[in-house]
mmCIF file of N, CA and C in Angstrom:
data_model
loop_
_atom_site.group_PDB
_atom_site.id
_atom_site.type_symbol
_atom_site.label_atom_id
_atom_site.label_comp_id
_atom_site.label_asym_id
_atom_site.label_seq_id
_atom_site.Cartn_x
_atom_site.Cartn_y
_atom_site.Cartn_z
ATOM 1 N N MET A 1 112.554 117.186 86.054
ATOM 2 C CA MET A 1 111.622 117.753 87.020
ATOM 3 C C MET A 1 112.348 117.920 88.354
ATOM 4 N N LEU A 2 112.196 119.041 88.971
ATOM 5 C CA LEU A 2 112.905 119.322 90.222
ATOM 6 C C LEU A 2 112.300 118.588 91.402
ATOM 7 N N LEU A 3 110.990 118.628 91.493
ATOM 8 C CA LEU A 3 110.257 117.896 92.516
ATOM 9 C C LEU A 3 109.395 116.908 91.763
ATOM 10 N N GLN A 4 109.451 115.650 92.109
ATOM 11 C CA GLN A 4 108.652 114.712 91.344
ATOM 12 C C GLN A 4 108.050 113.629 92.206
ATOM 13 N N SER A 5 106.838 113.246 91.841
ATOM 14 C CA SER A 5 106.127 112.159 92.490
ATOM 15 C C SER A 5 106.357 110.902 91.667
ATOM 16 N N SER A 6 106.253 109.736 92.292
ATOM 17 C CA SER A 6 106.474 108.490 91.569
ATOM 18 C C SER A 6 105.284 108.106 90.705
ATOM 19 N N GLU A 7 104.137 108.694 90.941
ATOM 20 C CA GLU A 7 102.928 108.384 90.184
ATOM 21 C C GLU A 7 102.463 109.631 89.465
ATOM 22 N N GLY A 8 101.754 109.461 88.361
ATOM 23 C CA GLY A 8 101.216 110.590 87.628
ATOM 24 C C GLY A 8 100.022 111.188 88.346
ATOM 25 N N ALA A 9 99.798 112.485 88.161
ATOM 26 C CA ALA A 9 98.641 113.153 88.761
ATOM 27 C C ALA A 9 97.371 112.611 88.134
ATOM 28 N N GLY A 10 96.293 112.642 88.864
ATOM 29 C CA GLY A 10 95.014 112.183 88.350
ATOM 30 C C GLY A 10 94.777 110.698 88.539
ATOM 31 N N SER A 11 95.641 110.032 89.266
ATOM 32 C CA SER A 11 95.469 108.612 89.520
ATOM 33 C C SER A 11 94.195 108.377 90.319
ATOM 34 N N LYS A 12 93.438 107.326 89.983
ATOM 35 C CA LYS A 12 92.176 107.046 90.655
ATOM 36 C C LYS A 12 92.297 105.891 91.649
ATOM 37 N N SER A 13 93.502 105.505 92.028
ATOM 38 C CA SER A 13 93.656 104.422 92.988
ATOM 39 C C SER A 13 93.456 104.957 94.405
ATOM 40 N N LEU A 14 93.357 104.044 95.376
ATOM 41 C CA LEU A 14 93.158 104.440 96.770
ATOM 42 C C LEU A 14 94.377 105.167 97.316
ATOM 43 N N CYS A 15 94.145 105.959 98.356
ATOM 44 C CA CYS A 15 95.219 106.767 98.927
ATOM 45 C C CYS A 15 96.346 105.892 99.470
ATOM 46 N N ARG A 16 97.548 106.443 99.332
ATOM 47 C CA ARG A 16 98.740 105.730 99.776
ATOM 48 C C ARG A 16 99.906 106.709 99.824
ATOM 49 N N ARG A 17 100.964 106.315 100.505
ATOM 50 C CA ARG A 17 102.184 107.121 100.552
ATOM 51 C C ARG A 17 103.018 106.785 99.325
ATOM 52 N N VAL A 18 103.477 107.808 98.623
ATOM 53 C CA VAL A 18 104.310 107.609 97.442
ATOM 54 C C VAL A 18 105.584 108.443 97.573
ATOM 55 N N ASP A 19 106.579 108.086 96.793
ATOM 56 C CA ASP A 19 107.837 108.822 96.774
ATOM 57 C C ASP A 19 107.631 110.231 96.223
ATOM 58 N N PHE A 20 108.336 111.186 96.796
ATOM 59 C CA PHE A 20 108.332 112.571 96.331
ATOM 60 C C PHE A 20 109.741 113.103 96.538
ATOM 61 N N HIS A 21 110.532 113.068 95.482
ATOM 62 C CA HIS A 21 111.952 113.389 95.583
ATOM 63 C C HIS A 21 112.194 114.890 95.471
ATOM 64 N N VAL A 22 112.960 115.417 96.419
ATOM 65 C CA VAL A 22 113.323 116.831 96.444
ATOM 66 C C VAL A 22 114.822 116.929 96.174
ATOM 67 N N ASP A 23 115.193 117.778 95.221
ATOM 68 C CA ASP A 23 116.584 118.012 94.848
ATOM 69 C C ASP A 23 116.894 119.482 95.141
ATOM 70 N N PHE A 24 117.655 119.744 96.209
ATOM 71 C CA PHE A 24 117.935 121.122 96.613
ATOM 72 C C PHE A 24 118.714 121.899 95.554
ATOM 73 N N ASP A 25 119.631 121.251 94.840
ATOM 74 C CA ASP A 25 120.331 121.936 93.751
ATOM 75 C C ASP A 25 119.335 122.337 92.667
ATOM 76 N N GLY A 26 118.393 121.467 92.373
ATOM 77 C CA GLY A 26 117.414 121.713 91.321
ATOM 78 C C GLY A 26 116.475 122.869 91.608
ATOM 79 N N ILE A 27 116.196 123.130 92.895
ATOM 80 C CA ILE A 27 115.287 124.234 93.232
ATOM 81 C C ILE A 27 116.039 125.499 93.641
ATOM 82 N N GLY A 28 117.365 125.467 93.480
ATOM 83 C CA GLY A 28 118.152 126.666 93.749
ATOM 84 C C GLY A 28 118.582 126.847 95.191
ATOM 85 N N TRP A 29 118.443 125.825 96.017
ATOM 86 C CA TRP A 29 118.840 125.925 97.424
ATOM 87 C C TRP A 29 120.170 125.228 97.695
ATOM 88 N N GLY A 30 120.794 124.668 96.682
ATOM 89 C CA GLY A 30 122.015 123.886 96.852
ATOM 90 C C GLY A 30 123.187 124.665 97.401
ATOM 91 N N SER A 31 123.199 125.987 97.207
ATOM 92 C CA SER A 31 124.327 126.782 97.700
ATOM 93 C C SER A 31 124.292 126.976 99.208
ATOM 94 N N TRP A 32 123.136 126.836 99.834
ATOM 95 C CA TRP A 32 123.094 127.017 101.290
ATOM 96 C C TRP A 32 122.602 125.797 102.055
ATOM 97 N N ILE A 33 122.120 124.749 101.379
ATOM 98 C CA ILE A 33 121.843 123.465 102.037
ATOM 99 C C ILE A 33 123.029 122.563 101.728
ATOM 100 N N VAL A 34 123.824 122.260 102.752
ATOM 101 C CA VAL A 34 125.027 121.461 102.579
ATOM 102 C C VAL A 34 124.690 119.976 102.520
ATOM 103 N N TYR A 35 123.777 119.537 103.364
ATOM 104 C CA TYR A 35 123.419 118.122 103.438
ATOM 105 C C TYR A 35 121.993 117.992 103.918
ATOM 106 N N PRO A 36 121.182 117.126 103.389
ATOM 107 C CA PRO A 36 121.399 116.312 102.190
ATOM 108 C C PRO A 36 121.150 117.134 100.938
ATOM 109 N N LYS A 37 121.711 116.739 99.825
ATOM 110 C CA LYS A 37 121.472 117.435 98.559
ATOM 111 C C LYS A 37 120.143 116.997 97.948
ATOM 112 N N LYS A 38 119.727 115.763 98.250
ATOM 113 C CA LYS A 38 118.450 115.222 97.773
ATOM 114 C C LYS A 38 117.845 114.398 98.897
ATOM 115 N N TYR A 39 116.507 114.329 98.942
ATOM 116 C CA TYR A 39 115.851 113.433 99.890
ATOM 117 C C TYR A 39 114.441 113.107 99.418
ATOM 118 N N ASN A 40 113.872 112.074 100.011
ATOM 119 C CA ASN A 40 112.528 111.632 99.673
ATOM 120 C C ASN A 40 111.571 112.188 100.719
ATOM 121 N N ALA A 41 110.740 113.169 100.335
ATOM 122 C CA ALA A 41 109.817 113.822 101.261
ATOM 123 C C ALA A 41 108.509 113.052 101.407
ATOM 124 N N PHE A 42 108.213 112.135 100.507
ATOM 125 C CA PHE A 42 106.968 111.373 100.461
ATOM 126 C C PHE A 42 105.757 112.306 100.366
ATOM 127 N N CYS A 43 104.664 111.813 99.851
ATOM 128 C CA CYS A 43 103.408 112.555 99.817
ATOM 129 C C CYS A 43 102.256 111.560 99.750
ATOM 130 N N CYS A 44 101.062 112.055 99.986
ATOM 131 C CA CYS A 44 99.848 111.249 99.945
ATOM 132 C C CYS A 44 99.238 111.417 98.559
ATOM 133 N N GLU A 45 98.816 110.308 97.950
ATOM 134 C CA GLU A 45 98.282 110.367 96.597
ATOM 135 C C GLU A 45 97.144 109.366 96.454
ATOM 136 N N GLY A 46 96.162 109.686 95.655
ATOM 137 C CA GLY A 46 95.045 108.792 95.386
ATOM 138 C C GLY A 46 93.766 109.258 96.055
ATOM 139 N N GLU A 47 92.710 108.527 95.822
ATOM 140 C CA GLU A 47 91.397 108.853 96.376
ATOM 141 C C GLU A 47 91.266 108.294 97.790
ATOM 142 N N CYS A 48 90.781 109.110 98.701
ATOM 143 C CA CYS A 48 90.546 108.667 100.078
ATOM 144 C C CYS A 48 89.085 108.256 100.202
ATOM 145 N N PRO A 49 88.823 107.037 100.671
ATOM 146 C CA PRO A 49 87.438 106.578 100.777
ATOM 147 C C PRO A 49 86.687 107.304 101.888
ATOM 148 N N THR A 50 85.393 107.454 101.716
ATOM 149 C CA THR A 50 84.526 108.039 102.735
ATOM 150 C C THR A 50 83.430 107.035 103.030
ATOM 151 N N PRO A 51 83.226 106.611 104.252
ATOM 152 C CA PRO A 51 84.000 106.972 105.448
ATOM 153 C C PRO A 51 85.346 106.258 105.466
ATOM 154 N N LEU A 52 86.268 106.827 106.214
ATOM 155 C CA LEU A 52 87.599 106.239 106.338
ATOM 156 C C LEU A 52 87.538 104.965 107.157
ATOM 157 N N GLU A 53 88.328 103.995 106.754
ATOM 158 C CA GLU A 53 88.403 102.738 107.491
ATOM 159 C C GLU A 53 89.704 102.714 108.291
ATOM 160 N N GLU A 54 89.730 101.917 109.343
ATOM 161 C CA GLU A 54 90.897 101.851 110.229
ATOM 162 C C GLU A 54 92.155 101.354 109.527
ATOM 163 N N GLU A 55 92.014 100.601 108.441
ATOM 164 C CA GLU A 55 93.196 100.093 107.739
ATOM 165 C C GLU A 55 94.078 101.221 107.200
ATOM 166 N N PHE A 56 93.516 102.419 107.028
ATOM 167 C CA PHE A 56 94.280 103.564 106.545
ATOM 168 C C PHE A 56 94.983 104.303 107.679
ATOM 169 N N GLN A 57 94.750 103.907 108.912
ATOM 170 C CA GLN A 57 95.323 104.549 110.095
ATOM 171 C C GLN A 57 95.161 106.065 110.016
ATOM 172 N N PRO A 58 93.911 106.534 109.898
ATOM 173 C CA PRO A 58 93.688 107.976 109.748
ATOM 174 C C PRO A 58 94.025 108.747 111.019
ATOM 175 N N THR A 59 94.477 109.975 110.821
ATOM 176 C CA THR A 59 94.751 110.876 111.934
ATOM 177 C C THR A 59 93.446 111.555 112.342
ATOM 178 N N ASN A 60 93.479 112.292 113.455
ATOM 179 C CA ASN A 60 92.295 113.057 113.865
ATOM 180 C C ASN A 60 91.896 114.054 112.781
ATOM 181 N N ASN A 61 92.893 114.645 112.116
ATOM 182 C CA ASN A 61 92.611 115.570 111.023
ATOM 183 C C ASN A 61 91.825 114.878 109.904
ATOM 184 N N ALA A 62 92.201 113.657 109.569
ATOM 185 C CA ALA A 62 91.502 112.920 108.513
ATOM 186 C C ALA A 62 90.067 112.609 108.929
ATOM 187 N N TYR A 63 89.863 112.260 110.205
ATOM 188 C CA TYR A 63 88.495 112.026 110.687
ATOM 189 C C TYR A 63 87.657 113.295 110.560
ATOM 190 N N MET A 64 88.234 114.431 110.954
ATOM 191 C CA MET A 64 87.500 115.697 110.862
ATOM 192 C C MET A 64 87.193 116.048 109.410
ATOM 193 N N GLN A 65 88.128 115.816 108.514
ATOM 194 C CA GLN A 65 87.882 116.053 107.088
ATOM 195 C C GLN A 65 86.720 115.191 106.603
ATOM 196 N N CYS A 66 86.676 113.956 107.068
ATOM 197 C CA CYS A 66 85.606 113.036 106.681
ATOM 198 C C CYS A 66 84.251 113.565 107.147
ATOM 199 N N ILE A 67 84.193 114.069 108.372
ATOM 200 C CA ILE A 67 82.947 114.636 108.904
ATOM 201 C C ILE A 67 82.539 115.857 108.089
ATOM 202 N N LEU A 68 83.496 116.716 107.750
ATOM 203 C CA LEU A 68 83.193 117.905 106.952
ATOM 204 C C LEU A 68 82.652 117.535 105.574
ATOM 205 N N VAL A 69 83.222 116.519 104.956
ATOM 206 C CA VAL A 69 82.738 116.069 103.646
ATOM 207 C C VAL A 69 81.309 115.566 103.766
ATOM 208 N N ALA A 70 81.028 114.801 104.824
ATOM 209 C CA ALA A 70 79.681 114.252 105.014
ATOM 210 C C ALA A 70 78.654 115.359 105.238
ATOM 211 N N ARG A 71 79.038 116.447 105.890
ATOM 212 C CA ARG A 71 78.106 117.540 106.184
ATOM 213 C C ARG A 71 77.993 118.549 105.043
ATOM 214 N N ASN A 72 78.963 118.563 104.162
ATOM 215 C CA ASN A 72 78.980 119.518 103.061
ATOM 216 C C ASN A 72 78.166 118.953 101.898
ATOM 217 N N LYS A 73 77.028 119.522 101.647
ATOM 218 C CA LYS A 73 76.142 119.000 100.603
ATOM 219 C C LYS A 73 76.718 119.184 99.206
ATOM 220 N N LYS A 74 77.578 120.179 99.024
ATOM 221 C CA LYS A 74 78.172 120.412 97.714
ATOM 222 C C LYS A 74 79.373 119.498 97.470
ATOM 223 N N GLY A 75 79.897 118.908 98.515
ATOM 224 C CA GLY A 75 81.047 118.013 98.382
ATOM 225 C C GLY A 75 82.309 118.716 97.907
ATOM 226 N N GLU A 76 82.504 119.963 98.346
ATOM 227 C CA GLU A 76 83.644 120.742 97.869
ATOM 228 C C GLU A 76 84.971 120.334 98.500
ATOM 229 N N THR A 77 84.932 119.762 99.696
ATOM 230 C CA THR A 77 86.181 119.321 100.309
ATOM 231 C C THR A 77 86.277 117.818 100.182
ATOM 232 N N ARG A 78 87.499 117.324 100.184
ATOM 233 C CA ARG A 78 87.715 115.881 100.138
ATOM 234 C C ARG A 78 88.684 115.507 101.243
ATOM 235 N N ASN A 79 88.684 114.237 101.598
ATOM 236 C CA ASN A 79 89.594 113.759 102.637
ATOM 237 C C ASN A 79 91.028 113.873 102.157
ATOM 238 N N GLN A 80 91.902 114.219 103.078
ATOM 239 C CA GLN A 80 93.328 114.207 102.806
ATOM 240 C C GLN A 80 94.011 113.650 104.037
ATOM 241 N N LEU A 81 94.645 112.515 103.871
ATOM 242 C CA LEU A 81 95.356 111.923 104.993
ATOM 243 C C LEU A 81 96.629 112.705 105.236
ATOM 244 N N VAL A 82 96.985 112.842 106.488
ATOM 245 C CA VAL A 82 98.212 113.536 106.859
ATOM 246 C C VAL A 82 99.221 112.481 107.271
ATOM 247 N N LEU A 83 100.379 112.497 106.632
ATOM 248 C CA LEU A 83 101.419 111.537 106.985
ATOM 249 C C LEU A 83 102.005 111.900 108.340
ATOM 250 N N TYR A 84 102.235 110.898 109.150
ATOM 251 C CA TYR A 84 102.837 111.134 110.460
ATOM 252 C C TYR A 84 103.788 109.996 110.762
ATOM 253 N N GLY A 85 104.611 110.199 111.739
ATOM 254 C CA GLY A 85 105.567 109.171 112.127
ATOM 255 C C GLY A 85 106.790 109.105 111.215
ATOM 256 N N LEU A 86 106.994 110.122 110.377
ATOM 257 C CA LEU A 86 108.180 110.140 109.537
ATOM 258 C C LEU A 86 109.336 110.742 110.322
ATOM 259 N N PRO A 87 110.536 110.226 110.120
ATOM 260 C CA PRO A 87 111.677 110.782 110.849
ATOM 261 C C PRO A 87 112.012 112.180 110.349
ATOM 262 N N ALA A 88 112.612 112.978 111.218
ATOM 263 C CA ALA A 88 113.062 114.314 110.830
ATOM 264 C C ALA A 88 114.219 114.180 109.846
ATOM 265 N N ILE A 89 114.289 115.098 108.904
ATOM 266 C CA ILE A 89 115.377 115.109 107.932
ATOM 267 C C ILE A 89 116.454 116.065 108.448
ATOM 268 N N PRO A 90 117.653 115.554 108.762
ATOM 269 C CA PRO A 90 118.699 116.461 109.232
ATOM 270 C C PRO A 90 119.240 117.281 108.066
ATOM 271 N N CYS A 91 119.158 118.583 108.159
ATOM 272 C CA CYS A 91 119.686 119.490 107.132
ATOM 273 C C CYS A 91 120.829 120.288 107.729
ATOM 274 N N ARG A 92 121.821 120.537 106.920
ATOM 275 C CA ARG A 92 122.955 121.360 107.344
ATOM 276 C C ARG A 92 122.962 122.622 106.494
ATOM 277 N N PRO A 93 122.326 123.707 106.978
ATOM 278 C CA PRO A 93 122.364 124.958 106.219
ATOM 279 C C PRO A 93 123.711 125.653 106.364
ATOM 280 N N LEU A 94 124.033 126.455 105.375
ATOM 281 C CA LEU A 94 125.284 127.199 105.363
ATOM 282 C C LEU A 94 124.968 128.671 105.551
ATOM 283 N N PHE A 95 125.474 129.269 106.633
ATOM 284 C CA PHE A 95 125.271 130.680 106.923
ATOM 285 C C PHE A 95 126.625 131.373 106.981
ATOM 286 N N GLU A 96 126.815 132.383 106.158
ATOM 287 C CA GLU A 96 128.063 133.150 106.120
ATOM 288 C C GLU A 96 129.281 132.233 106.031
ATOM 289 N N ASN A 97 129.191 131.254 105.122
ATOM 290 C CA ASN A 97 130.266 130.293 104.838
ATOM 291 C C ASN A 97 130.614 129.371 106.003
ATOM 292 N N HIS A 98 129.706 129.207 106.964
ATOM 293 C CA HIS A 98 129.912 128.285 108.079
ATOM 294 C C HIS A 98 128.677 127.412 108.227
ATOM 295 N N CYS A 99 128.892 126.121 108.497
ATOM 296 C CA CYS A 99 127.764 125.227 108.773
ATOM 297 C C CYS A 99 127.231 125.521 110.158
ATOM 298 N N SER A 100 125.920 125.504 110.302
ATOM 299 C CA SER A 100 125.347 125.742 111.633
ATOM 300 C C SER A 100 125.237 124.445 112.391
#
């Protein structure tokens, strides 16, 4: 698998950050991404409780999603936590055979 999560889809556990490995060679970008060749992008997985509790350190976006779910009688939207505070990934792209 080129992009893979550490957990299987459809998990019914509470939301959490999980590993999400990206392999630039595997997705066909290896010829112009010099470094890193692979990295862990992380992703959010699992069910988000409604209402959100402070232990999840929800962002303003997550609070707004929670309000939308509460107001939506059909329940078509669900909470999705947005990961924040992750460091930037330094990438070295290759343009015309030179690193930028």
